[in-house]
mmCIF file of C-alpha atoms in Angstrom:
data_model
loop_
_atom_site.group_PDB
_atom_site.id
_atom_site.type_symbol
_atom_site.label_atom_id
_atom_site.label_comp_id
_atom_site.label_asym_id
_atom_site.label_seq_id
_atom_site.Cartn_x
_atom_site.Cartn_y
_atom_site.Cartn_z
ATOM 1 C CA UNK A 1 -3.863 23.244 -11.321
ATOM 2 C CA UNK A 2 -5.070 21.436 -14.439
ATOM 3 C CA UNK A 3 -5.990 23.735 -17.320
ATOM 4 C CA UNK A 4 -7.898 23.259 -20.559
ATOM 5 C CA UNK A 5 -5.474 24.548 -23.184
ATOM 6 C CA UNK A 6 -6.355 24.905 -26.859
ATOM 7 C CA UNK A 7 -3.487 25.437 -29.304
ATOM 8 C CA UNK A 8 -4.203 26.631 -32.854
ATOM 9 C CA UNK A 9 -1.657 26.428 -35.685
ATOM 10 C CA UNK A 10 -2.089 26.172 -39.478
ATOM 11 C CA UNK A 11 -0.458 22.763 -39.805
ATOM 12 C CA UNK A 12 1.771 20.154 -38.190
ATOM 13 C CA UNK A 13 3.698 19.710 -41.428
ATOM 14 C CA UNK A 14 7.336 20.843 -41.285
ATOM 15 C CA UNK A 15 8.447 24.246 -39.988
ATOM 16 C CA UNK A 16 9.522 25.872 -36.750
ATOM 17 C CA UNK A 17 6.099 27.091 -35.611
ATOM 18 C CA UNK A 18 4.646 23.643 -36.203
ATOM 19 C CA UNK A 19 7.403 22.045 -34.132
ATOM 20 C CA UNK A 20 6.851 24.535 -31.326
ATOM 21 C CA UNK A 21 3.104 23.835 -31.317
ATOM 22 C CA UNK A 22 3.733 20.095 -31.054
ATOM 23 C CA UNK A 23 6.300 20.622 -28.293
ATOM 24 C CA UNK A 24 3.839 22.775 -26.329
ATOM 25 C CA UNK A 25 1.001 20.293 -26.714
ATOM 26 C CA UNK A 26 3.140 17.339 -25.664
ATOM 27 C CA UNK A 27 4.688 19.135 -22.698
ATOM 28 C CA UNK A 28 1.391 20.310 -21.261
ATOM 29 C CA UNK A 29 -0.292 16.963 -21.907
ATOM 30 C CA UNK A 30 2.432 15.298 -19.852
ATOM 31 C CA UNK A 31 1.715 17.865 -17.123
ATOM 32 C CA UNK A 32 -1.861 16.478 -16.999
ATOM 33 C CA UNK A 33 -3.472 19.521 -18.613
ATOM 34 C CA UNK A 34 -6.338 18.892 -21.055
ATOM 35 C CA UNK A 35 -4.797 19.873 -24.386
ATOM 36 C CA UNK A 36 -6.565 20.321 -27.714
ATOM 37 C CA UNK A 37 -4.533 21.064 -30.842
ATOM 38 C CA UNK A 38 -6.399 22.427 -33.876
ATOM 39 C CA UNK A 39 -4.989 22.789 -37.389
ATOM 40 C CA UNK A 40 -6.474 24.118 -40.612
ATOM 41 C CA UNK A 41 -4.577 21.393 -42.457
ATOM 42 C CA UNK A 42 -5.493 17.711 -42.553
ATOM 43 C CA UNK A 43 -3.926 15.196 -40.168
ATOM 44 C CA UNK A 44 -2.471 13.339 -43.165
ATOM 45 C CA UNK A 45 0.005 16.213 -43.604
ATOM 46 C CA UNK A 46 1.404 15.857 -40.059
ATOM 47 C CA UNK A 47 5.125 15.292 -39.634
ATOM 48 C CA UNK A 48 5.174 15.992 -35.893
ATOM 49 C CA UNK A 49 3.732 13.400 -33.505
ATOM 50 C CA UNK A 50 1.587 14.108 -30.448
ATOM 51 C CA UNK A 51 0.996 12.433 -27.108
ATOM 52 C CA UNK A 52 -2.028 10.149 -27.143
ATOM 53 C CA UNK A 53 -3.805 12.330 -24.598
ATOM 54 C CA UNK A 54 -3.730 15.384 -26.897
ATOM 55 C CA UNK A 55 -7.116 15.915 -28.551
ATOM 56 C CA UNK A 56 -6.267 16.496 -32.218
ATOM 57 C CA UNK A 57 -8.716 18.379 -34.460
ATOM 58 C CA UNK A 58 -7.750 18.689 -38.142
ATOM 59 C CA UNK A 59 -10.174 20.892 -40.088
ATOM 60 C CA UNK A 60 -8.779 20.076 -43.562
ATOM 61 C CA UNK A 61 -9.427 23.616 -44.850
ATOM 62 C CA UNK A 62 -6.054 24.550 -46.362
ATOM 63 C CA UNK A 63 -7.117 24.653 -50.016
ATOM 64 C CA UNK A 64 -5.816 27.582 -52.076
ATOM 65 C CA UNK A 65 -8.115 30.342 -53.347
ATOM 66 C CA UNK A 66 -8.213 31.282 -57.030
ATOM 67 C CA UNK A 67 -9.462 34.857 -56.547
ATOM 68 C CA UNK A 68 -10.375 37.437 -53.902
ATOM 69 C CA UNK A 69 -14.019 36.389 -53.650
ATOM 70 C CA UNK A 70 -13.081 32.749 -53.172
ATOM 71 C CA UNK A 71 -10.490 33.776 -50.576
ATOM 72 C CA UNK A 72 -13.110 35.683 -48.599
ATOM 73 C CA UNK A 73 -15.502 32.735 -48.806
ATOM 74 C CA UNK A 74 -12.829 30.225 -47.778
ATOM 75 C CA UNK A 75 -11.743 32.314 -44.811
ATOM 76 C CA UNK A 76 -15.322 32.789 -43.627
ATOM 77 C CA UNK A 77 -15.654 29.024 -43.714
ATOM 78 C CA UNK A 78 -12.391 28.619 -41.783
ATOM 79 C CA UNK A 79 -13.528 31.099 -39.132
ATOM 80 C CA UNK A 80 -16.866 29.300 -38.708
ATOM 81 C CA UNK A 81 -15.297 25.856 -38.390
ATOM 82 C CA UNK A 82 -12.545 27.190 -36.150
ATOM 83 C CA UNK A 83 -15.094 28.893 -33.905
ATOM 84 C CA UNK A 84 -17.029 25.645 -33.525
ATOM 85 C CA UNK A 85 -13.892 23.586 -32.844
ATOM 86 C CA UNK A 86 -12.600 26.010 -30.216
ATOM 87 C CA UNK A 87 -16.018 26.180 -28.556
ATOM 88 C CA UNK A 88 -16.165 22.366 -28.339
ATOM 89 C CA UNK A 89 -12.801 22.315 -26.578
ATOM 90 C CA UNK A 90 -14.223 24.592 -23.855
ATOM 91 C CA UNK A 91 -10.815 26.184 -23.218
ATOM 92 C CA UNK A 92 -9.537 28.088 -20.222
ATOM 93 C CA UNK A 93 -7.223 29.768 -22.713
ATOM 94 C CA UNK A 94 -6.475 29.696 -26.452
ATOM 95 C CA UNK A 95 -2.932 29.960 -27.833
ATOM 96 C CA UNK A 96 -2.491 30.777 -31.529
ATOM 97 C CA UNK A 97 0.750 30.622 -33.498
ATOM 98 C CA UNK A 98 1.643 32.501 -36.733
ATOM 99 C CA UNK A 99 0.331 35.753 -38.142
ATOM 100 C CA UNK A 100 -2.641 34.831 -40.361
ATOM 101 C CA UNK A 101 -3.682 32.100 -37.954
ATOM 102 C CA UNK A 102 -3.703 34.698 -35.184
ATOM 103 C CA UNK A 103 -6.104 36.876 -37.185
ATOM 104 C CA UNK A 104 -8.460 33.978 -37.905
ATOM 105 C CA UNK A 105 -8.366 32.834 -34.274
ATOM 106 C CA UNK A 106 -9.151 36.298 -32.923
ATOM 107 C CA UNK A 107 -12.058 36.614 -35.361
ATOM 108 C CA UNK A 108 -13.305 33.144 -34.396
ATOM 109 C CA UNK A 109 -13.143 33.834 -30.640
ATOM 110 C CA UNK A 110 -14.601 37.351 -30.792
ATOM 111 C CA UNK A 111 -17.714 36.445 -28.808
ATOM 112 C CA UNK A 112 -16.047 33.969 -26.446
ATOM 113 C CA UNK A 113 -15.019 34.898 -22.939
ATOM 114 C CA UNK A 114 -11.783 32.880 -22.818
ATOM 115 C CA UNK A 115 -8.489 34.783 -23.109
ATOM 116 C CA UNK A 116 -6.429 34.407 -26.290
ATOM 117 C CA UNK A 117 -2.638 34.609 -26.445
ATOM 118 C CA UNK A 118 -1.221 35.086 -29.942
ATOM 119 C CA UNK A 119 2.361 34.527 -31.059
ATOM 120 C CA UNK A 120 4.332 35.986 -33.970
ATOM 121 C CA UNK A 121 6.799 33.373 -35.156
ATOM 122 C CA UNK A 122 8.566 35.400 -37.869
ATOM 123 C CA UNK A 123 9.724 39.013 -38.092
ATOM 124 C CA UNK A 124 6.850 41.282 -39.221
ATOM 125 C CA UNK A 125 9.357 43.951 -40.231
ATOM 126 C CA UNK A 126 10.385 41.692 -43.121
ATOM 127 C CA UNK A 127 7.744 39.005 -43.516
ATOM 128 C CA UNK A 128 4.941 40.392 -45.668
ATOM 129 C CA UNK A 129 1.465 38.889 -45.291
ATOM 130 C CA UNK A 130 -0.233 41.191 -47.798
ATOM 131 C CA UNK A 131 -2.220 44.413 -47.413
ATOM 132 C CA UNK A 132 -5.525 42.874 -46.397
ATOM 133 C CA UNK A 133 -4.001 40.561 -43.823
ATOM 134 C CA UNK A 134 -1.844 43.405 -42.462
ATOM 135 C CA UNK A 135 -4.970 45.557 -42.114
ATOM 136 C CA UNK A 136 -6.800 42.737 -40.325
ATOM 137 C CA UNK A 137 -3.801 42.122 -38.073
ATOM 138 C CA UNK A 138 -3.825 45.740 -36.870
ATOM 139 C CA UNK A 139 -7.579 45.566 -36.301
ATOM 140 C CA UNK A 140 -7.665 42.212 -34.483
ATOM 141 C CA UNK A 141 -4.409 41.994 -32.493
ATOM 142 C CA UNK A 142 -5.580 44.535 -29.854
ATOM 143 C CA UNK A 143 -8.252 41.975 -28.874
ATOM 144 C CA UNK A 144 -5.595 39.515 -27.659
ATOM 145 C CA UNK A 145 -4.815 39.113 -23.977
ATOM 146 C CA UNK A 146 -1.133 39.083 -24.893
ATOM 147 C CA UNK A 147 1.180 38.959 -27.888
ATOM 148 C CA UNK A 148 4.271 36.757 -27.633
ATOM 149 C CA UNK A 149 7.293 37.624 -29.790
ATOM 150 C CA UNK A 150 10.779 36.178 -29.766
ATOM 151 C CA UNK A 151 13.088 39.200 -29.753
ATOM 152 C CA UNK A 152 13.148 42.679 -28.251
ATOM 153 C CA UNK A 153 13.457 44.231 -31.711
ATOM 154 C CA UNK A 154 10.145 42.715 -32.822
ATOM 155 C CA UNK A 155 8.553 43.748 -29.509
ATOM 156 C CA UNK A 156 9.636 47.357 -30.036
ATOM 157 C CA UNK A 157 8.244 47.310 -33.571
ATOM 158 C CA UNK A 158 4.884 45.894 -32.477
ATOM 159 C CA UNK A 159 4.543 48.418 -29.639
ATOM 160 C CA UNK A 160 4.362 51.177 -32.270
ATOM 161 C CA UNK A 161 0.853 50.034 -33.225
ATOM 162 C CA UNK A 162 -0.184 47.977 -30.175
ATOM 163 C CA UNK A 163 -0.076 50.684 -27.538
ATOM 164 C CA UNK A 164 -2.145 48.919 -24.872
ATOM 165 C CA UNK A 165 -1.558 45.230 -25.670
ATOM 166 C CA UNK A 166 0.618 43.184 -23.326
ATOM 167 C CA UNK A 167 3.684 42.156 -25.375
ATOM 168 C CA UNK A 168 5.926 39.443 -23.962
ATOM 169 C CA UNK A 169 9.350 38.398 -25.292
ATOM 170 C CA UNK A 170 9.829 34.619 -25.042
ATOM 171 C CA UNK A 171 12.716 33.274 -27.159
ATOM 172 C CA UNK A 172 12.484 29.734 -28.491
ATOM 173 C CA UNK A 173 13.985 26.945 -26.443
ATOM 174 C CA UNK A 174 16.382 24.385 -27.885
ATOM 175 C CA UNK A 175 13.957 21.952 -29.582
ATOM 176 C CA UNK A 176 13.364 18.630 -27.850
ATOM 177 C CA UNK A 177 14.683 15.677 -29.866
ATOM 178 C CA UNK A 178 11.816 13.736 -31.430
ATOM 179 C CA UNK A 179 13.471 10.453 -30.583
ATOM 180 C CA UNK A 180 14.007 9.725 -26.900
ATOM 181 C CA UNK A 181 17.028 7.681 -27.917
ATOM 182 C CA UNK A 182 19.039 10.750 -28.959
ATOM 183 C CA UNK A 183 21.350 11.669 -26.058
ATOM 184 C CA UNK A 184 22.491 15.188 -25.249
ATOM 185 C CA UNK A 185 25.950 16.016 -26.589
ATOM 186 C CA UNK A 186 28.851 16.503 -24.168
ATOM 187 C CA UNK A 187 32.371 17.847 -24.829
ATOM 188 C CA UNK A 188 33.647 14.290 -24.349
ATOM 189 C CA UNK A 189 31.309 13.004 -27.050
ATOM 190 C CA UNK A 190 32.519 15.733 -29.393
ATOM 191 C CA UNK A 191 36.130 14.735 -28.851
ATOM 192 C CA UNK A 192 35.281 11.113 -29.691
ATOM 193 C CA UNK A 193 33.397 11.899 -32.901
ATOM 194 C CA UNK A 194 34.709 10.754 -36.247
ATOM 195 C CA UNK A 195 36.041 13.849 -38.053
ATOM 196 C CA UNK A 196 33.549 15.175 -40.590
ATOM 197 C CA UNK A 197 33.863 17.316 -43.668
ATOM 198 C CA UNK A 198 30.164 18.014 -44.102
ATOM 199 C CA UNK A 199 28.604 21.489 -44.043
ATOM 200 C CA UNK A 200 24.920 21.470 -43.172
ATOM 201 C CA UNK A 201 22.003 23.794 -43.772
ATOM 202 C CA UNK A 202 18.553 23.088 -42.352
ATOM 203 C CA UNK A 203 15.226 24.737 -43.111
ATOM 204 C CA UNK A 204 12.367 25.254 -45.523
ATOM 205 C CA UNK A 205 13.471 25.703 -49.127
ATOM 206 C CA UNK A 206 11.967 29.166 -49.400
ATOM 207 C CA UNK A 207 13.167 32.668 -50.240
ATOM 208 C CA UNK A 208 13.652 33.926 -46.682
ATOM 209 C CA UNK A 209 15.941 31.022 -45.770
ATOM 210 C CA UNK A 210 18.556 32.237 -48.261
ATOM 211 C CA UNK A 211 19.927 28.914 -49.489
ATOM 212 C CA UNK A 212 20.527 30.488 -52.905
ATOM 213 C CA UNK A 213 23.033 32.805 -51.208
ATOM 214 C CA UNK A 214 24.699 29.880 -49.469
ATOM 215 C CA UNK A 215 25.152 28.130 -52.813
ATOM 216 C CA UNK A 216 26.714 31.252 -54.343
ATOM 217 C CA UNK A 217 29.091 31.631 -51.393
ATOM 218 C CA UNK A 218 30.074 27.952 -51.362
ATOM 219 C CA UNK A 219 30.690 28.006 -55.127
ATOM 220 C CA UNK A 220 33.533 30.522 -54.686
ATOM 221 C CA UNK A 221 35.509 28.209 -52.369
ATOM 222 C CA UNK A 222 34.353 24.693 -53.300
ATOM 223 C CA UNK A 223 37.281 24.018 -55.654
ATOM 224 C CA UNK A 224 39.780 24.746 -52.835
ATOM 225 C CA UNK A 225 38.094 22.117 -50.647
ATOM 226 C CA UNK A 226 37.084 19.252 -52.954
ATOM 227 C CA UNK A 227 36.773 16.855 -50.022
ATOM 228 C CA UNK A 228 34.064 18.967 -48.360
ATOM 229 C CA UNK A 229 30.351 18.429 -48.983
ATOM 230 C CA UNK A 230 27.396 20.798 -48.507
ATOM 231 C CA UNK A 231 24.163 19.084 -47.491
ATOM 232 C CA UNK A 232 20.899 21.059 -47.221
ATOM 233 C CA UNK A 233 18.105 19.419 -45.230
ATOM 234 C CA UNK A 234 14.555 20.528 -45.889
ATOM 235 C CA UNK A 235 11.775 20.785 -48.443
ATOM 236 C CA UNK A 236 9.930 23.662 -50.037
ATOM 237 C CA UNK A 237 8.781 25.497 -53.124
ATOM 238 C CA UNK A 238 12.305 26.450 -54.285
ATOM 239 C CA UNK A 239 13.655 22.902 -54.624
ATOM 240 C CA UNK A 240 13.687 22.964 -58.436
ATOM 241 C CA UNK A 241 15.267 26.406 -58.727
ATOM 242 C CA UNK A 242 17.937 25.511 -56.150
ATOM 243 C CA UNK A 243 18.656 22.267 -57.990
ATOM 244 C CA UNK A 244 19.054 24.254 -61.214
ATOM 245 C CA UNK A 245 21.360 26.708 -59.446
ATOM 246 C CA UNK A 246 23.507 23.792 -58.256
ATOM 247 C CA UNK A 247 23.741 22.553 -61.845
ATOM 248 C CA UNK A 248 24.679 25.966 -63.233
ATOM 249 C CA UNK A 249 27.367 26.413 -60.580
ATOM 250 C CA UNK A 250 28.785 22.962 -61.342
ATOM 251 C CA UNK A 251 28.352 21.782 -57.752
ATOM 252 C CA UNK A 252 26.563 18.489 -58.417
ATOM 253 C CA UNK A 253 29.426 16.475 -56.884
ATOM 254 C CA UNK A 254 29.647 18.550 -53.707
ATOM 255 C CA UNK A 255 26.098 19.699 -52.906
ATOM 256 C CA UNK A 256 23.062 17.642 -51.995
ATOM 257 C CA UNK A 257 19.475 18.727 -51.375
ATOM 258 C CA UNK A 258 18.809 15.906 -48.948
ATOM 259 C CA UNK A 259 15.122 16.575 -48.287
ATOM 260 C CA UNK A 260 13.132 16.705 -45.086
ATOM 261 C CA UNK A 261 14.237 14.624 -42.103
ATOM 262 C CA UNK A 262 12.198 13.403 -39.152
ATOM 263 C CA UNK A 263 15.346 13.157 -37.023
ATOM 264 C CA UNK A 264 17.363 16.365 -37.532
ATOM 265 C CA UNK A 265 19.591 15.659 -34.526
ATOM 266 C CA UNK A 266 20.946 12.463 -36.107
ATOM 267 C CA UNK A 267 21.637 14.320 -39.351
ATOM 268 C CA UNK A 268 23.299 17.220 -37.545
ATOM 269 C CA UNK A 269 25.562 14.799 -35.681
ATOM 270 C CA UNK A 270 27.125 13.872 -39.029
ATOM 271 C CA UNK A 271 28.249 17.434 -39.756
ATOM 272 C CA UNK A 272 31.176 19.633 -38.814
ATOM 273 C CA UNK A 273 29.832 23.092 -39.758
ATOM 274 C CA UNK A 274 26.326 24.537 -39.761
ATOM 275 C CA UNK A 275 25.304 27.571 -41.834
ATOM 276 C CA UNK A 276 22.266 29.826 -41.409
ATOM 277 C CA UNK A 277 22.117 32.019 -44.560
ATOM 278 C CA UNK A 278 18.639 33.493 -43.894
ATOM 279 C CA UNK A 279 17.446 36.863 -45.146
ATOM 280 C CA UNK A 280 15.372 37.180 -41.974
ATOM 281 C CA UNK A 281 14.262 34.969 -39.117
ATOM 282 C CA UNK A 282 11.936 34.856 -36.155
ATOM 283 C CA UNK A 283 14.202 33.023 -33.728
ATOM 284 C CA UNK A 284 15.872 30.174 -35.626
ATOM 285 C CA UNK A 285 15.211 26.731 -34.198
ATOM 286 C CA UNK A 286 17.657 25.242 -36.678
ATOM 287 C CA UNK A 287 20.525 27.300 -35.258
ATOM 288 C CA UNK A 288 19.594 26.323 -31.700
ATOM 289 C CA UNK A 289 19.507 22.656 -32.728
ATOM 290 C CA UNK A 290 22.849 22.827 -34.517
ATOM 291 C CA UNK A 291 24.611 24.494 -31.591
ATOM 292 C CA UNK A 292 23.112 21.995 -29.146
ATOM 293 C CA UNK A 293 24.538 19.141 -31.247
ATOM 294 C CA UNK A 294 28.039 20.615 -31.168
ATOM 295 C CA UNK A 295 28.536 22.064 -34.645
ATOM 296 C CA UNK A 296 30.682 25.071 -35.458
ATOM 297 C CA UNK A 297 28.050 27.562 -36.609
ATOM 298 C CA UNK A 298 28.175 30.575 -38.906
ATOM 299 C CA UNK A 299 25.172 32.779 -39.605
ATOM 300 C CA UNK A 300 24.207 35.956 -41.350
ATOM 301 C CA UNK A 301 23.477 38.629 -38.742
ATOM 302 C CA UNK A 302 19.944 39.013 -40.076
ATOM 303 C CA UNK A 303 16.907 40.255 -38.203
ATOM 304 C CA UNK A 304 15.992 38.690 -35.920
ATOM 305 C CA UNK A 305 17.460 36.026 -33.676
ATOM 306 C CA UNK A 306 21.014 35.032 -34.668
ATOM 307 C CA UNK A 307 22.672 37.884 -32.734
ATOM 308 C CA UNK A 308 20.689 36.888 -29.624
ATOM 309 C CA UNK A 309 21.912 33.284 -29.943
ATOM 310 C CA UNK A 310 25.506 33.430 -31.223
ATOM 311 C CA UNK A 311 28.200 35.096 -29.119
ATOM 312 C CA UNK A 312 30.646 36.026 -31.904
ATOM 313 C CA UNK A 313 34.013 34.274 -31.846
ATOM 314 C CA UNK A 314 33.029 32.508 -28.597
ATOM 315 C CA UNK A 315 30.439 29.976 -29.728
ATOM 316 C CA UNK A 316 29.865 30.849 -33.389
ATOM 317 C CA UNK A 317 30.506 33.344 -36.156
ATOM 318 C CA UNK A 318 28.281 36.170 -37.413
ATOM 319 C CA UNK A 319 28.580 37.670 -40.890
ATOM 320 C CA UNK A 320 27.017 41.012 -41.892
ATOM 321 C CA UNK A 321 23.592 40.306 -43.355
ATOM 322 C CA UNK A 322 23.682 39.581 -47.079
ATOM 323 C CA UNK A 323 27.496 39.648 -47.360
ATOM 324 C CA UNK A 324 28.073 36.570 -49.506
ATOM 325 C CA UNK A 325 31.817 37.095 -49.804
ATOM 326 C CA UNK A 326 32.033 37.447 -46.029
ATOM 327 C CA UNK A 327 30.121 34.198 -45.608
ATOM 328 C CA UNK A 328 32.495 32.465 -48.028
ATOM 329 C CA UNK A 329 35.519 33.754 -46.108
ATOM 330 C CA UNK A 330 34.179 32.567 -42.758
ATOM 331 C CA UNK A 331 33.353 29.166 -44.229
ATOM 332 C CA UNK A 332 36.859 28.963 -45.649
ATOM 333 C CA UNK A 333 38.264 29.886 -42.255
ATOM 334 C CA UNK A 334 36.291 27.129 -40.523
ATOM 335 C CA UNK A 335 36.987 24.501 -43.165
ATOM 336 C CA UNK A 336 40.705 25.129 -42.850
ATOM 337 C CA UNK A 337 40.953 25.180 -39.045
ATOM 338 C CA UNK A 338 39.924 22.045 -37.149
ATOM 339 C CA UNK A 339 40.964 23.556 -33.805
ATOM 340 C CA UNK A 340 38.675 26.567 -34.331
ATOM 341 C CA UNK A 341 35.792 24.295 -35.293
ATOM 342 C CA UNK A 342 36.243 22.243 -32.138
ATOM 343 C CA UNK A 343 36.524 25.270 -29.844
ATOM 344 C CA UNK A 344 33.368 26.880 -31.222
ATOM 345 C CA UNK A 345 31.517 23.555 -31.094
ATOM 346 C CA UNK A 346 32.325 22.950 -27.419
ATOM 347 C CA UNK A 347 31.242 26.466 -26.416
ATOM 348 C CA UNK A 348 28.087 26.152 -28.514
ATOM 349 C CA UNK A 349 26.829 23.330 -26.272
ATOM 350 C CA UNK A 350 25.997 25.935 -23.613
ATOM 351 C CA UNK A 351 23.014 26.966 -25.742
ATOM 352 C CA UNK A 352 21.020 24.170 -24.084
ATOM 353 C CA UNK A 353 21.294 25.946 -20.737
ATOM 354 C CA UNK A 354 20.976 29.475 -22.135
ATOM 355 C CA UNK A 355 17.725 28.608 -23.926
ATOM 356 C CA UNK A 356 16.413 25.796 -21.763
ATOM 357 C CA UNK A 357 13.045 24.093 -22.169
ATOM 358 C CA UNK A 358 12.414 24.540 -18.437
ATOM 359 C CA UNK A 359 12.836 28.314 -18.572
ATOM 360 C CA UNK A 360 10.763 28.512 -21.747
ATOM 361 C CA UNK A 361 7.737 26.788 -20.241
ATOM 362 C CA UNK A 362 8.085 28.597 -16.921
ATOM 363 C CA UNK A 363 7.780 31.880 -18.824
ATOM 364 C CA UNK A 364 4.786 30.660 -20.849
ATOM 365 C CA UNK A 365 2.984 29.271 -17.810
ATOM 366 C CA UNK A 366 3.390 32.516 -15.886
ATOM 367 C CA UNK A 367 1.876 34.369 -18.857
ATOM 368 C CA UNK A 368 -1.003 31.887 -19.112
ATOM 369 C CA UNK A 369 -1.817 32.170 -15.400
ATOM 370 C CA UNK A 370 -1.735 35.960 -15.657
ATOM 371 C CA UNK A 371 -4.033 36.010 -18.707
ATOM 372 C CA UNK A 372 -6.568 33.670 -17.082
ATOM 373 C CA UNK A 373 -6.546 35.657 -13.824
ATOM 374 C CA UNK A 374 -7.042 38.975 -15.619
ATOM 375 C CA UNK A 375 -9.901 37.561 -17.711
ATOM 376 C CA UNK A 376 -11.854 36.870 -14.521
ATOM 377 C CA UNK A 377 -11.608 40.434 -13.212
#
């Protein structure tokens, strides 16, 4: 049955939630559903592409506020424009991604009869959105037909203050390659690869991603492995401070901040080791991507996600959260053992089946059907 699906997300510029929103829109458009995707940002900021049949609405309302009164005014404006855009899409259901966007969407749809599914994309136990937004989240989230989270730990946390809301755990799927020309990786392809001595990190250059800790850990072992390079893919507000940290650590010859890439799979295919040094996560797409491309992966065991993805010593390595010396030792172990890297890389390829796109959308579509059916009762 064809549905009218409206997806709301702050932006289509960089980021895991943005990639998930684009993947959802494209998948359901190909399934002949009528899909509308609404962003607060302008279309000029998009880095993810959409199927031609997706109706794209960019509100261009992402300007910063200089004070509390301006913030209130700007958000009232966003709610009004969002309400009008959602109403025009005449949805059977609305799906909102990310915390503040969820609040705005629930406020905008307050008088509409269509069900709204909201999704937390980070870990609210660690990711602060400020007192006012936290207050509004607790007031508005009970209005949702369902809340989607990515791990059981986050679900248990949210149930403490959402007693009657339906909470569903749907982990991310391995992201679909943006280029249809990128083939899936097989063990045979891994065996035929040119040996690499590149360590990769991938993600927004922001505090929670922990690249400062990766630089500190790498600095303690870099001199022992002068032929190895560390390449960090991504952009963000901490670029200048990370570049300064690289200079102070004397790593200019071995570390590169390579910027954002539109084809992460092709970049990952050049590496041997992938590192996730995050302070906290939602359910890391970057780790899923790296494992699916056959890299030996090491991650901090932060909340939440890595422990649900990596099976320690079988298809990756987990380090106690925040233990920089432990991260350095595991990197040293991988850099010095080609056989270990290959074994972990081959086992990591199973992540594509463990977190399949098919299972992901089956779960979402069951939830959507349930929400629509219950809204008609």
